[in-house]
PDB file of C-alpha atoms and ligand atoms in Angstrom:
ATOM      1  CA  MET A   1      -2.574  16.693 -15.665  1.00 97.00           C
ATOM      2  CA  HIS A   2      -0.703  13.842 -17.421  1.00 98.00           C
ATOM      3  CA  VAL A   3      -1.330  10.501 -15.625  1.00 98.00           C
ATOM      4  CA  ILE A   4      -0.510   6.790 -16.278  1.00 98.00           C
ATOM      5  CA  ASP A   5      -2.734   4.126 -14.828  1.00 98.00           C
ATOM      6  CA  SER A   6      -1.606   0.588 -14.031  1.00 98.00           C
ATOM      7  CA  HIS A   7      -2.761  -2.228 -11.877  1.00 98.00           C
ATOM      8  CA  THR A   8      -0.725  -4.563  -9.731  1.00 98.00           C
ATOM      9  CA  GLY A   9      -2.537  -7.830  -9.105  1.00 98.00           C
ATOM     10  CA  GLY A  10      -5.799  -5.867  -9.735  1.00 98.00           C
ATOM     11  CA  GLU A  11      -4.997  -2.969  -7.473  1.00 98.00           C
ATOM     12  CA  PRO A  12      -4.878   0.346  -9.291  1.00 98.00           C
ATOM     13  CA  THR A  13      -2.042   2.891  -9.292  1.00 98.00           C
ATOM     14  CA  ARG A  14      -2.185   6.293 -10.929  1.00 98.00           C
ATOM     15  CA  VAL A  15       1.232   7.893 -11.499  1.00 98.00           C
ATOM     16  CA  LEU A  16       0.911  11.705 -11.582  1.00 98.00           C
ATOM     17  CA  LEU A  17       3.553  13.092 -13.927  1.00 97.00           C
ATOM     18  CA  ASP A  18       2.908  16.842 -13.634  1.00 95.00           C
ATOM     19  CA  HIS A  19       0.744  19.521 -12.103  1.00 94.00           C
ATOM     20  CA  GLY A  20       1.267  18.352  -8.501  1.00 96.00           C
ATOM     21  CA  PRO A  21       0.927  20.980  -5.659  1.00 97.00           C
ATOM     22  CA  GLU A  22       3.972  22.959  -4.572  1.00 96.00           C
ATOM     23  CA  LEU A  23       5.385  21.031  -1.645  1.00 97.00           C
ATOM     24  CA  GLY A  24       8.851  22.572  -1.276  1.00 93.00           C
ATOM     25  CA  ASP A  25      12.192  20.684  -1.410  1.00 92.00           C
ATOM     26  CA  GLY A  26      12.592  19.447   2.197  1.00 94.00           C
ATOM     27  CA  PRO A  27      12.663  15.846   3.412  1.00 98.00           C
ATOM     28  CA  LEU A  28       9.935  13.694   1.774  1.00 98.00           C
ATOM     29  CA  ALA A  29       8.220  13.116   5.108  1.00 98.00           C
ATOM     30  CA  GLU A  30       7.829  16.837   5.443  1.00 98.00           C
ATOM     31  CA  ARG A  31       6.433  17.193   1.874  1.00 98.00           C
ATOM     32  CA  ALA A  32       4.007  14.236   2.575  1.00 98.00           C
ATOM     33  CA  ARG A  33       2.828  16.007   5.721  1.00 98.00           C
ATOM     34  CA  ARG A  34       2.223  19.245   3.702  1.00 98.00           C
ATOM     35  CA  LEU A  35       0.277  17.274   1.039  1.00 98.00           C
ATOM     36  CA  ALA A  36      -1.982  15.684   3.739  1.00 98.00           C
ATOM     37  CA  GLU A  37      -2.606  18.914   5.630  1.00 97.00           C
ATOM     38  CA  ASP A  38      -2.925  21.507   2.796  1.00 97.00           C
ATOM     39  CA  HIS A  39      -3.962  19.676  -0.380  1.00 98.00           C
ATOM     40  CA  GLN A  40      -6.864  17.254   0.417  1.00 97.00           C
ATOM     41  CA  GLY A  41      -8.823  18.857  -2.478  1.00 97.00           C
ATOM     42  CA  PHE A  42      -6.044  17.903  -4.857  1.00 98.00           C
ATOM     43  CA  CYS A  43      -6.007  14.288  -3.566  1.00 98.00           C
ATOM     44  CA  ASP A  44      -9.818  14.006  -3.885  1.00 98.00           C
ATOM     45  CA  ALA A  45      -9.892  15.462  -7.380  1.00 98.00           C
ATOM     46  CA  VAL A  46      -7.454  12.912  -8.783  1.00 98.00           C
ATOM     47  CA  LEU A  47      -8.634   9.836  -6.970  1.00 98.00           C
ATOM     48  CA  ARG A  48     -12.305  10.151  -6.299  1.00 97.00           C
ATOM     49  CA  GLU A  49     -14.892   9.311  -8.962  1.00 97.00           C
ATOM     50  CA  PRO A  50     -15.523  10.531 -11.736  1.00 98.00           C
ATOM     51  CA  ARG A  51     -11.780  10.752 -12.501  1.00 98.00           C
ATOM     52  CA  GLY A  52     -10.586   8.149 -10.060  1.00 97.00           C
ATOM     53  CA  GLN A  53     -11.992   4.856  -8.864  1.00 96.00           C
ATOM     54  CA  PRO A  54     -12.386   2.969  -5.614  1.00 95.00           C
ATOM     55  CA  ALA A  55      -9.147   1.607  -4.096  1.00 97.00           C
ATOM     56  CA  MET A  56      -6.911   3.609  -6.441  1.00 98.00           C
ATOM     57  CA  VAL A  57      -3.579   4.825  -5.065  1.00 98.00           C
ATOM     58  CA  ALA A  58      -1.787   7.857  -6.503  1.00 98.00           C
ATOM     59  CA  ALA A  59       1.961   8.124  -6.915  1.00 98.00           C
ATOM     60  CA  LEU A  60       2.921  11.761  -6.986  1.00 98.00           C
ATOM     61  CA  LEU A  61       6.452  12.120  -8.427  1.00 98.00           C
ATOM     62  CA  VAL A  62       8.637  14.595  -6.633  1.00 97.00           C
ATOM     63  CA  PRO A  63      12.347  15.389  -6.870  1.00 97.00           C
ATOM     64  CA  PRO A  64      14.362  13.128  -4.508  1.00 98.00           C
ATOM     65  CA  THR A  65      16.747  14.549  -1.918  1.00 97.00           C
ATOM     66  CA  ARG A  66      19.268  11.918  -2.848  1.00 96.00           C
ATOM     67  CA  ASP A  67      21.340  11.583  -5.971  1.00 96.00           C
ATOM     68  CA  ASP A  68      21.201   7.770  -5.911  1.00 97.00           C
ATOM     69  CA  CYS A  69      17.428   7.639  -6.389  1.00 98.00           C
ATOM     70  CA  VAL A  70      15.687   7.695  -9.782  1.00 98.00           C
ATOM     71  CA  THR A  71      12.712   9.639  -8.263  1.00 98.00           C
ATOM     72  CA  GLY A  72      11.001  10.614  -5.119  1.00 98.00           C
ATOM     73  CA  VAL A  73       7.411   9.621  -4.659  1.00 98.00           C
ATOM     74  CA  ILE A  74       4.538  10.315  -2.261  1.00 98.00           C
ATOM     75  CA  TYR A  75       1.705   7.814  -2.291  1.00 98.00           C
ATOM     76  CA  PHE A  76      -1.857   8.586  -1.251  1.00 98.00           C
ATOM     77  CA  ASP A  77      -5.324   7.034  -1.424  1.00 98.00           C
ATOM     78  CA  ALA A  78      -8.598   8.890  -1.078  1.00 96.00           C
ATOM     79  CA  GLY A  79      -8.461   8.356   2.726  1.00 95.00           C
ATOM     80  CA  ALA A  80      -4.796   9.186   3.631  1.00 97.00           C
ATOM     81  CA  VAL A  81      -1.294   9.987   2.545  1.00 98.00           C
ATOM     82  CA  LEU A  82       0.628   6.715   2.836  1.00 98.00           C
ATOM     83  CA  GLY A  83       4.148   6.195   4.218  1.00 97.00           C
ATOM     84  CA  MET A  84       4.893   3.587   1.525  1.00 98.00           C
ATOM     85  CA  CYS A  85       2.921   1.438  -0.866  1.00 98.00           C
ATOM     86  CA  GLY A  86       4.181  -1.894  -2.175  1.00 98.00           C
ATOM     87  CA  HIS A  87       1.728  -2.424  -5.038  1.00 98.00           C
ATOM     88  CA  ALA A  88       2.138   1.209  -6.204  1.00 98.00           C
ATOM     89  CA  THR A  89       5.931   0.838  -6.148  1.00 98.00           C
ATOM     90  CA  ILE A  90       5.562  -2.132  -8.491  1.00 98.00           C
ATOM     91  CA  GLY A  91       3.192  -0.074 -10.686  1.00 98.00           C
ATOM     92  CA  LEU A  92       5.587   2.953 -10.573  1.00 98.00           C
ATOM     93  CA  ALA A  93       8.592   0.858 -11.641  1.00 98.00           C
ATOM     94  CA  VAL A  94       6.648  -0.633 -14.512  1.00 98.00           C
ATOM     95  CA  THR A  95       5.337   2.832 -15.544  1.00 98.00           C
ATOM     96  CA  LEU A  96       8.812   4.411 -15.376  1.00 98.00           C
ATOM     97  CA  ALA A  97      10.011   1.529 -17.659  1.00 98.00           C
ATOM     98  CA  HIS A  98       7.035   2.152 -19.988  1.00 98.00           C
ATOM     99  CA  LEU A  99       8.038   5.850 -20.261  1.00 98.00           C
ATOM    100  CA  GLY A 100      11.661   4.789 -21.025  1.00 98.00           C
ATOM    101  CA  ARG A 101      12.852   6.501 -17.849  1.00 98.00           C
ATOM    102  CA  ILE A 102      14.482   3.322 -16.362  1.00 98.00           C
ATOM    103  CA  PRO A 103      16.053   0.198 -17.864  1.00 98.00           C
ATOM    104  CA  LEU A 104      15.763  -3.390 -16.588  1.00 98.00           C
ATOM    105  CA  GLY A 105      17.785  -3.733 -13.343  1.00 98.00           C
ATOM    106  CA  ARG A 106      18.058  -2.259  -9.833  1.00 98.00           C
ATOM    107  CA  HIS A 107      16.916   1.253  -8.974  1.00 98.00           C
ATOM    108  CA  ARG A 108      16.316   3.164  -5.781  1.00 98.00           C
ATOM    109  CA  ILE A 109      13.269   5.177  -5.032  1.00 98.00           C
ATOM    110  CA  GLU A 110      12.880   7.726  -2.209  1.00 98.00           C
ATOM    111  CA  THR A 111       9.649   7.576  -0.193  1.00 98.00           C
ATOM    112  CA  PRO A 112       8.562   9.510   2.936  1.00 98.00           C
ATOM    113  CA  VAL A 113       9.626   6.481   5.154  1.00 98.00           C
ATOM    114  CA  GLY A 114      12.977   5.888   3.416  1.00 98.00           C
ATOM    115  CA  VAL A 115      14.590   4.512   0.360  1.00 98.00           C
ATOM    116  CA  VAL A 116      13.258   1.344  -1.204  1.00 98.00           C
ATOM    117  CA  GLU A 117      14.890  -0.647  -4.031  1.00 98.00           C
ATOM    118  CA  VAL A 118      13.168  -2.033  -7.071  1.00 98.00           C
ATOM    119  CA  THR A 119      14.512  -4.739  -9.386  1.00 98.00           C
ATOM    120  CA  LEU A 120      12.840  -4.663 -12.766  1.00 98.00           C
ATOM    121  CA  SER A 121      13.233  -8.177 -14.239  1.00 98.00           C
ATOM    122  CA  ASP A 122      11.098  -7.671 -17.323  1.00 98.00           C
ATOM    123  CA  ALA A 123       8.562  -5.088 -18.522  1.00 98.00           C
ATOM    124  CA  ASN A 124       6.063  -6.190 -15.860  1.00 98.00           C
ATOM    125  CA  THR A 125       7.866  -8.112 -13.129  1.00 98.00           C
ATOM    126  CA  VAL A 126       9.315  -6.150 -10.135  1.00 98.00           C
ATOM    127  CA  THR A 127      10.857  -7.100  -6.804  1.00 98.00           C
ATOM    128  CA  VAL A 128      10.562  -4.405  -4.143  1.00 98.00           C
ATOM    129  CA  THR A 129      13.012  -4.423  -1.301  1.00 98.00           C
ATOM    130  CA  ASN A 130      11.142  -2.511   1.335  1.00 98.00           C
ATOM    131  CA  VAL A 131      12.195  -0.401   4.355  1.00 98.00           C
ATOM    132  CA  GLU A 132      12.698  -2.408   7.551  1.00 98.00           C
ATOM    133  CA  SER A 133       9.465  -3.920   8.870  1.00 98.00           C
ATOM    134  CA  ARG A 134       8.824  -4.967  12.481  1.00 98.00           C
ATOM    135  CA  ARG A 135       6.301  -6.411  14.866  1.00 98.00           C
ATOM    136  CA  VAL A 136       5.499  -3.918  17.620  1.00 98.00           C
ATOM    137  CA  LEU A 137       2.788  -5.701  19.720  1.00 98.00           C
ATOM    138  CA  ASP A 138       1.691  -9.314  19.673  1.00 97.00           C
ATOM    139  CA  ALA A 139      -1.568 -11.018  20.582  1.00 97.00           C
ATOM    140  CA  VAL A 140      -3.467  -7.863  21.365  1.00 98.00           C
ATOM    141  CA  ASN A 141      -7.124  -8.431  22.225  1.00 98.00           C
ATOM    142  CA  VAL A 142      -9.775  -6.098  20.879  1.00 98.00           C
ATOM    143  CA  GLU A 143     -13.478  -6.478  21.703  1.00 97.00           C
ATOM    144  CA  VAL A 144     -15.126  -5.643  18.396  1.00 97.00           C
ATOM    145  CA  PRO A 145     -18.700  -4.303  18.853  1.00 97.00           C
ATOM    146  CA  GLY A 146     -21.248  -6.610  17.029  1.00 94.00           C
ATOM    147  CA  HIS A 147     -18.587  -9.313  16.572  1.00 94.00           C
ATOM    148  CA  GLY A 148     -16.735 -10.183  19.734  1.00 97.00           C
ATOM    149  CA  PRO A 149     -13.101 -10.548  20.699  1.00 97.00           C
ATOM    150  CA  VAL A 150     -10.421 -10.484  17.941  1.00 98.00           C
ATOM    151  CA  THR A 151      -6.761 -11.034  18.649  1.00 98.00           C
ATOM    152  CA  GLY A 152      -4.020  -9.666  16.403  1.00 98.00           C
ATOM    153  CA  ASP A 153      -0.549  -8.173  16.138  1.00 98.00           C
ATOM    154  CA  LEU A 154       0.396  -4.556  15.483  1.00 98.00           C
ATOM    155  CA  ALA A 155       3.171  -4.415  12.915  1.00 98.00           C
ATOM    156  CA  TYR A 156       4.927  -1.857  10.652  1.00 98.00           C
ATOM    157  CA  GLY A 157       5.712  -2.416   6.950  1.00 98.00           C
ATOM    158  CA  GLY A 158       5.908   1.181   5.800  1.00 98.00           C
ATOM    159  CA  ASN A 159       2.329   1.647   7.008  1.00 98.00           C
ATOM    160  CA  TRP A 160       0.698   0.561  10.367  1.00 98.00           C
ATOM    161  CA  PHE A 161      -1.156  -2.809  10.355  1.00 98.00           C
ATOM    162  CA  PHE A 162      -3.311  -4.653  12.707  1.00 98.00           C
ATOM    163  CA  ILE A 163      -2.814  -8.289  11.543  1.00 98.00           C
ATOM    164  CA  VAL A 164      -5.153 -11.040  12.437  1.00 98.00           C
ATOM    165  CA  ASP A 165      -4.182 -14.624  11.716  1.00 97.00           C
ATOM    166  CA  PRO A 166      -6.423 -16.598  11.334  1.00 97.00           C
ATOM    167  CA  SER A 167      -9.206 -14.295  10.101  1.00 98.00           C
ATOM    168  CA  PRO A 168     -12.444 -14.424  12.078  1.00 97.00           C
ATOM    169  CA  LEU A 169     -14.375 -14.714   8.750  1.00 97.00           C
ATOM    170  CA  PRO A 170     -13.380 -16.802   5.682  1.00 98.00           C
ATOM    171  CA  VAL A 171     -11.304 -14.697   3.232  1.00 98.00           C
ATOM    172  CA  THR A 172     -13.568 -15.143   0.203  1.00 98.00           C
ATOM    173  CA  ALA A 173     -14.846 -12.789  -2.468  1.00 97.00           C
ATOM    174  CA  ALA A 174     -18.454 -13.467  -1.295  1.00 98.00           C
ATOM    175  CA  ASN A 175     -17.404 -12.166   2.169  1.00 98.00           C
ATOM    176  CA  ILE A 176     -15.855  -8.815   0.946  1.00 98.00           C
ATOM    177  CA  PRO A 177     -18.710  -6.654   2.348  1.00 98.00           C
ATOM    178  CA  ALA A 178     -18.586  -8.464   5.713  1.00 98.00           C
ATOM    179  CA  LEU A 179     -14.778  -8.407   5.850  1.00 98.00           C
ATOM    180  CA  THR A 180     -14.776  -4.660   5.023  1.00 98.00           C
ATOM    181  CA  GLN A 181     -17.267  -3.872   7.771  1.00 98.00           C
ATOM    182  CA  LEU A 182     -15.457  -6.036  10.382  1.00 98.00           C
ATOM    183  CA  SER A 183     -12.142  -4.558   9.442  1.00 98.00           C
ATOM    184  CA  ILE A 184     -13.430  -0.916   9.693  1.00 98.00           C
ATOM    185  CA  THR A 185     -14.982  -1.592  13.087  1.00 98.00           C
ATOM    186  CA  LEU A 186     -11.803  -3.365  14.294  1.00 98.00           C
ATOM    187  CA  ARG A 187      -9.545  -0.544  13.132  1.00 98.00           C
ATOM    188  CA  ASP A 188     -11.701   2.153  14.667  1.00 98.00           C
ATOM    189  CA  THR A 189     -12.096   0.216  17.999  1.00 98.00           C
ATOM    190  CA  ALA A 190      -8.376  -0.482  18.239  1.00 98.00           C
ATOM    191  CA  ASN A 191      -7.551   3.144  17.512  1.00 98.00           C
ATOM    192  CA  ALA A 192     -10.069   4.374  20.119  1.00 98.00           C
ATOM    193  CA  LYS A 193      -8.351   2.055  22.617  1.00 97.00           C
ATOM    194  CA  GLY A 194      -5.105   3.716  21.942  1.00 97.00           C
ATOM    195  CA  ILE A 195      -3.320   0.717  20.280  1.00 98.00           C
ATOM    196  CA  SER A 196      -0.620   2.494  18.366  1.00 97.00           C
ATOM    197  CA  GLY A 197       2.997   2.498  17.203  1.00 96.00           C
ATOM    198  CA  GLU A 198       5.851   3.514  19.451  1.00 94.00           C
ATOM    199  CA  GLU A 199       5.210   7.172  18.783  1.00 96.00           C
ATOM    200  CA  GLY A 200       1.457   7.038  18.837  1.00 97.00           C
ATOM    201  CA  GLN A 201       0.975   6.274  15.130  1.00 97.00           C
ATOM    202  CA  PRO A 202      -2.613   5.030  14.574  1.00 98.00           C
ATOM    203  CA  ILE A 203      -3.448   1.804  12.796  1.00 98.00           C
ATOM    204  CA  ASP A 204      -4.165   2.800   9.142  1.00 97.00           C
ATOM    205  CA  HIS A 205      -4.567  -0.778   7.638  1.00 98.00           C
ATOM    206  CA  VAL A 206      -6.129  -4.029   8.779  1.00 98.00           C
ATOM    207  CA  MET A 207      -5.026  -7.428   7.398  1.00 98.00           C
ATOM    208  CA  LEU A 208      -7.022 -10.599   7.859  1.00 98.00           C
ATOM    209  CA  ASN A 209      -5.205 -13.803   6.894  1.00 98.00           C
ATOM    210  CA  GLU A 210      -6.066 -17.463   6.536  1.00 98.00           C
ATOM    211  CA  PRO A 211      -4.143 -20.531   5.285  1.00 97.00           C
ATOM    212  CA  HIS A 212      -4.894 -20.819   1.578  1.00 97.00           C
ATOM    213  CA  PRO A 213      -7.375 -23.709   1.157  1.00 95.00           C
ATOM    214  CA  ASP A 214      -5.840 -24.859  -2.214  1.00 96.00           C
ATOM    215  CA  HIS A 215      -2.118 -24.061  -1.651  1.00 96.00           C
ATOM    216  CA  PRO A 216      -0.669 -25.764   1.475  1.00 95.00           C
ATOM    217  CA  GLY A 217       1.773 -23.545   3.361  1.00 93.00           C
ATOM    218  CA  GLN A 218       0.569 -20.386   1.563  1.00 97.00           C
ATOM    219  CA  SER A 219      -1.693 -17.699   2.836  1.00 97.00           C
ATOM    220  CA  ARG A 220      -4.594 -15.607   1.579  1.00 98.00           C
ATOM    221  CA  ASN A 221      -5.495 -12.164   2.953  1.00 98.00           C
ATOM    222  CA  PHE A 222      -8.059  -9.377   2.952  1.00 98.00           C
ATOM    223  CA  THR A 223      -6.562  -5.988   3.554  1.00 98.00           C
ATOM    224  CA  LEU A 224      -8.501  -2.778   4.413  1.00 98.00           C
ATOM    225  CA  CYS A 225      -6.912   0.472   3.328  1.00 98.00           C
ATOM    226  CA  PRO A 226      -7.394   3.987   4.702  1.00 97.00           C
ATOM    227  CA  ASP A 227     -10.001   4.821   2.071  1.00 96.00           C
ATOM    228  CA  ASP A 228     -12.200   1.996   3.616  1.00 97.00           C
ATOM    229  CA  ASP A 229     -11.795  -0.009   0.457  1.00 98.00           C
ATOM    230  CA  TYR A 230      -9.940  -3.337   0.165  1.00 98.00           C
ATOM    231  CA  ASP A 231      -6.643  -4.011  -1.532  1.00 98.00           C
ATOM    232  CA  ARG A 232      -7.070  -6.074  -4.619  1.00 98.00           C
ATOM    233  CA  SER A 233      -3.387  -7.023  -4.428  1.00 98.00           C
ATOM    234  CA  PRO A 234      -1.936  -8.989  -1.538  1.00 98.00           C
ATOM    235  CA  CYS A 235      -0.686  -5.615  -0.103  1.00 98.00           C
ATOM    236  CA  GLY A 236       3.070  -5.057  -0.248  1.00 98.00           C
ATOM    237  CA  THR A 237       3.487  -3.119   2.971  1.00 98.00           C
ATOM    238  CA  GLY A 238       1.042  -5.483   4.736  1.00 98.00           C
ATOM    239  CA  SER A 239       2.892  -8.479   3.427  1.00 98.00           C
ATOM    240  CA  SER A 240       6.094  -6.977   4.744  1.00 98.00           C
ATOM    241  CA  ALA A 241       4.538  -6.408   8.215  1.00 98.00           C
ATOM    242  CA  ARG A 242       3.249  -9.992   8.197  1.00 98.00           C
ATOM    243  CA  LEU A 243       6.689 -11.265   7.356  1.00 98.00           C
ATOM    244  CA  ALA A 244       7.966  -9.453  10.475  1.00 98.00           C
ATOM    245  CA  CYS A 245       5.289 -11.312  12.477  1.00 98.00           C
ATOM    246  CA  LEU A 246       6.219 -14.678  10.915  1.00 98.00           C
ATOM    247  CA  ALA A 247       9.923 -14.051  11.594  1.00 98.00           C
ATOM    248  CA  ALA A 248       9.121 -13.040  15.243  1.00 98.00           C
ATOM    249  CA  GLU A 249       7.380 -16.406  15.684  1.00 97.00           C
ATOM    250  CA  SER A 250      10.161 -18.333  13.832  1.00 97.00           C
ATOM    251  CA  LEU A 251       7.510 -19.456  11.338  1.00 97.00           C
ATOM    252  CA  LEU A 252       9.601 -18.439   8.251  1.00 98.00           C
ATOM    253  CA  ALA A 253      13.409 -18.536   7.994  1.00 98.00           C
ATOM    254  CA  PRO A 254      15.502 -15.788   6.357  1.00 98.00           C
ATOM    255  CA  GLY A 255      15.617 -16.327   2.589  1.00 98.00           C
ATOM    256  CA  GLU A 256      12.762 -18.942   2.615  1.00 98.00           C
ATOM    257  CA  GLU A 257      10.082 -18.155  -0.012  1.00 98.00           C
ATOM    258  CA  THR A 258       6.366 -18.017   0.598  1.00 98.00           C
ATOM    259  CA  VAL A 259       3.412 -16.942  -1.462  1.00 98.00           C
ATOM    260  CA  GLN A 260       0.780 -14.517  -0.311  1.00 98.00           C
ATOM    261  CA  HIS A 261      -2.569 -14.471  -2.144  1.00 98.00           C
ATOM    262  CA  SER A 262      -5.126 -11.655  -2.182  1.00 98.00           C
ATOM    263  CA  VAL A 263      -8.895 -12.089  -1.659  1.00 98.00           C
ATOM    264  CA  ILE A 264      -9.288 -11.753  -5.515  1.00 98.00           C
ATOM    265  CA  GLY A 265      -6.625 -14.382  -6.237  1.00 97.00           C
ATOM    266  CA  SER A 266      -3.635 -12.256  -7.219  1.00 98.00           C
ATOM    267  CA  ARG A 267      -0.309 -13.166  -5.622  1.00 98.00           C
ATOM    268  CA  TYR A 268       3.078 -12.004  -4.479  1.00 98.00           C
ATOM    269  CA  GLN A 269       6.248 -14.098  -3.832  1.00 98.00           C
ATOM    270  CA  LEU A 270       7.769 -13.003  -0.521  1.00 98.00           C
ATOM    271  CA  SER A 271      10.982 -13.561   1.460  1.00 98.00           C
ATOM    272  CA  TYR A 272      12.995 -11.607   3.961  1.00 98.00           C
ATOM    273  CA  GLN A 273      16.440 -11.048   5.365  1.00 98.00           C
ATOM    274  CA  PRO A 274      17.121  -9.840   8.962  1.00 98.00           C
ATOM    275  CA  GLY A 275      17.126  -6.085   9.334  1.00 98.00           C
ATOM    276  CA  LYS A 276      19.656  -4.049  11.322  1.00 97.00           C
ATOM    277  CA  GLY A 277      17.005  -2.860  13.790  1.00 97.00           C
ATOM    278  CA  GLY A 278      15.833  -6.341  14.806  1.00 97.00           C
ATOM    279  CA  GLY A 279      13.017  -6.450  12.161  1.00 98.00           C
ATOM    280  CA  VAL A 280      13.065  -7.776   8.624  1.00 98.00           C
ATOM    281  CA  ILE A 281      13.902  -6.477   5.105  1.00 98.00           C
ATOM    282  CA  ALA A 282      11.064  -7.810   2.976  1.00 98.00           C
ATOM    283  CA  SER A 283      11.347  -8.666  -0.714  1.00 98.00           C
ATOM    284  CA  ILE A 284       8.017  -8.613  -2.623  1.00 98.00           C
ATOM    285  CA  THR A 285       7.735  -9.801  -6.209  1.00 98.00           C
ATOM    286  CA  GLY A 286       4.743  -9.010  -8.264  1.00 98.00           C
ATOM    287  CA  GLN A 287       3.546  -7.928 -11.670  1.00 98.00           C
ATOM    288  CA  ALA A 288       1.965  -4.661 -12.894  1.00 98.00           C
ATOM    289  CA  PHE A 289       0.442  -3.757 -16.217  1.00 98.00           C
ATOM    290  CA  VAL A 290      -0.040  -0.266 -17.589  1.00 98.00           C
ATOM    291  CA  HIS A 291      -3.562   0.072 -18.969  1.00 98.00           C
ATOM    292  CA  ALA A 292      -4.174   3.809 -19.586  1.00 98.00           C
ATOM    293  CA  GLU A 293      -2.281   6.928 -20.349  1.00 98.00           C
ATOM    294  CA  SER A 294      -4.419  10.056 -20.202  1.00 97.00           C
ATOM    295  CA  ARG A 295      -4.806  13.670 -19.298  1.00 98.00           C
ATOM    296  CA  LEU A 296      -7.179  14.713 -16.504  1.00 98.00           C
ATOM    297  CA  LEU A 297      -9.045  17.927 -17.219  1.00 98.00           C
ATOM    298  CA  PHE A 298     -10.644  20.048 -14.548  1.00 97.00           C
ATOM    299  CA  SER A 299     -13.189  22.424 -16.087  1.00 97.00           C
ATOM    300  CA  PRO A 300     -14.221  25.253 -13.796  1.00 96.00           C
ATOM    301  CA  GLN A 301     -17.763  24.637 -15.001  1.00 98.00           C
ATOM    302  CA  ASP A 302     -17.701  21.004 -13.816  1.00 98.00           C
ATOM    303  CA  PRO A 303     -19.535  20.609 -10.575  1.00 97.00           C
ATOM    304  CA  PHE A 304     -17.609  17.459  -9.825  1.00 97.00           C
ATOM    305  CA  ARG A 305     -14.127  18.699 -10.750  1.00 97.00           C
ATOM    306  CA  GLY A 306     -13.137  18.125  -7.130  1.00 97.00           C
ATOM    307  CA  GLY A 307     -14.502  14.473  -7.139  1.00 97.00           C
ATOM    308  CA  ILE A 308     -17.724  13.089  -5.607  1.00 97.00           C
ATOM    309  CA  LEU A 309     -17.590  13.706  -1.920  1.00 94.00           C
ATOM    310  CA  LEU A 310     -20.415  12.034  -0.077  1.00 87.00           C
TER     311      LEU A 310
HETATM  312  O1  PYC B   1       0.673  -2.618  -1.452  1.00 83.95           O
HETATM  313  O2  PYC B   1       1.454  -1.575   0.339  1.00 83.95           O
HETATM  314  C1  PYC B   1       0.548  -1.817  -0.494  1.00 83.95           C
HETATM  315  C2  PYC B   1      -0.702  -1.039  -0.346  1.00 83.95           C
HETATM  316  C3  PYC B   1      -1.088  -0.167   0.604  1.00 83.95           C
HETATM  317  C4  PYC B   1      -2.357   0.294   0.274  1.00 83.95           C
HETATM  318  C5  PYC B   1      -2.758  -0.303  -0.889  1.00 83.95           C
HETATM  319  N1  PYC B   1      -1.678  -1.155  -1.303  1.00 83.95           N
END
């Protein structure tokens, strides 16, 4: 299997160029459902150690249903198939340019949740214009076992986020184990309470924010992903969901720029325009770097050809 690995603000993306499972040619949401239901072994084999690494997101290229898109893509991490992925879309655009498949400029990419646009400004810098994001619930209280009450918003940015601002714990590298544990317990408790999207969609990500101590007016976040690992980047879909919350509170005006930092110190520039459905259309600018191009081999004799599953 031919793969290209990149990172976006430290967060890994693996673009899968061939040997994907047969998913048919229907709508991408349908193909994504088939991937999640019937091909977990494939997802584990390409993302879990020893071939993959913690926090890695795969971008499985599939034929788009629309002529105006350069490709279709289905993203997944080791825990779930994702609706969209901001950092991986930046990584995908940079990878397609590395392969000579797209020039600088604007391109459309079809995902299971809709068409997103990428603007490739140079070999590494990409602005993603996401699907419409929205806040669904505000100031929801969750009693987190072992911690106490936590209040946050439920918002959609291509994935489903519980967003807490300010974070109950400082968003620092030293706190990553504690932030991870708190976020897992918070997500599981909120899901058990039935806090969900309009059609019962469960929370798949948790974002804990705080004002950046060194950059007045900017924010720093910790984001937990479905694989129970944290996003090294500031999380594109989470940043989009957060923009929807800021817009709902009139804390950021349309077109106004802000900067979102991740817990490891990488950053995105963000802004939004009002969406047609009452939410926001987020623009996320970040950088990705290709760092490996390789072929994954799966020997039938290898006891860990399907990944390490503990
Ligand atoms: O950037 O949207 C994102 C993302 C989701 C999971 C990991 N990164």
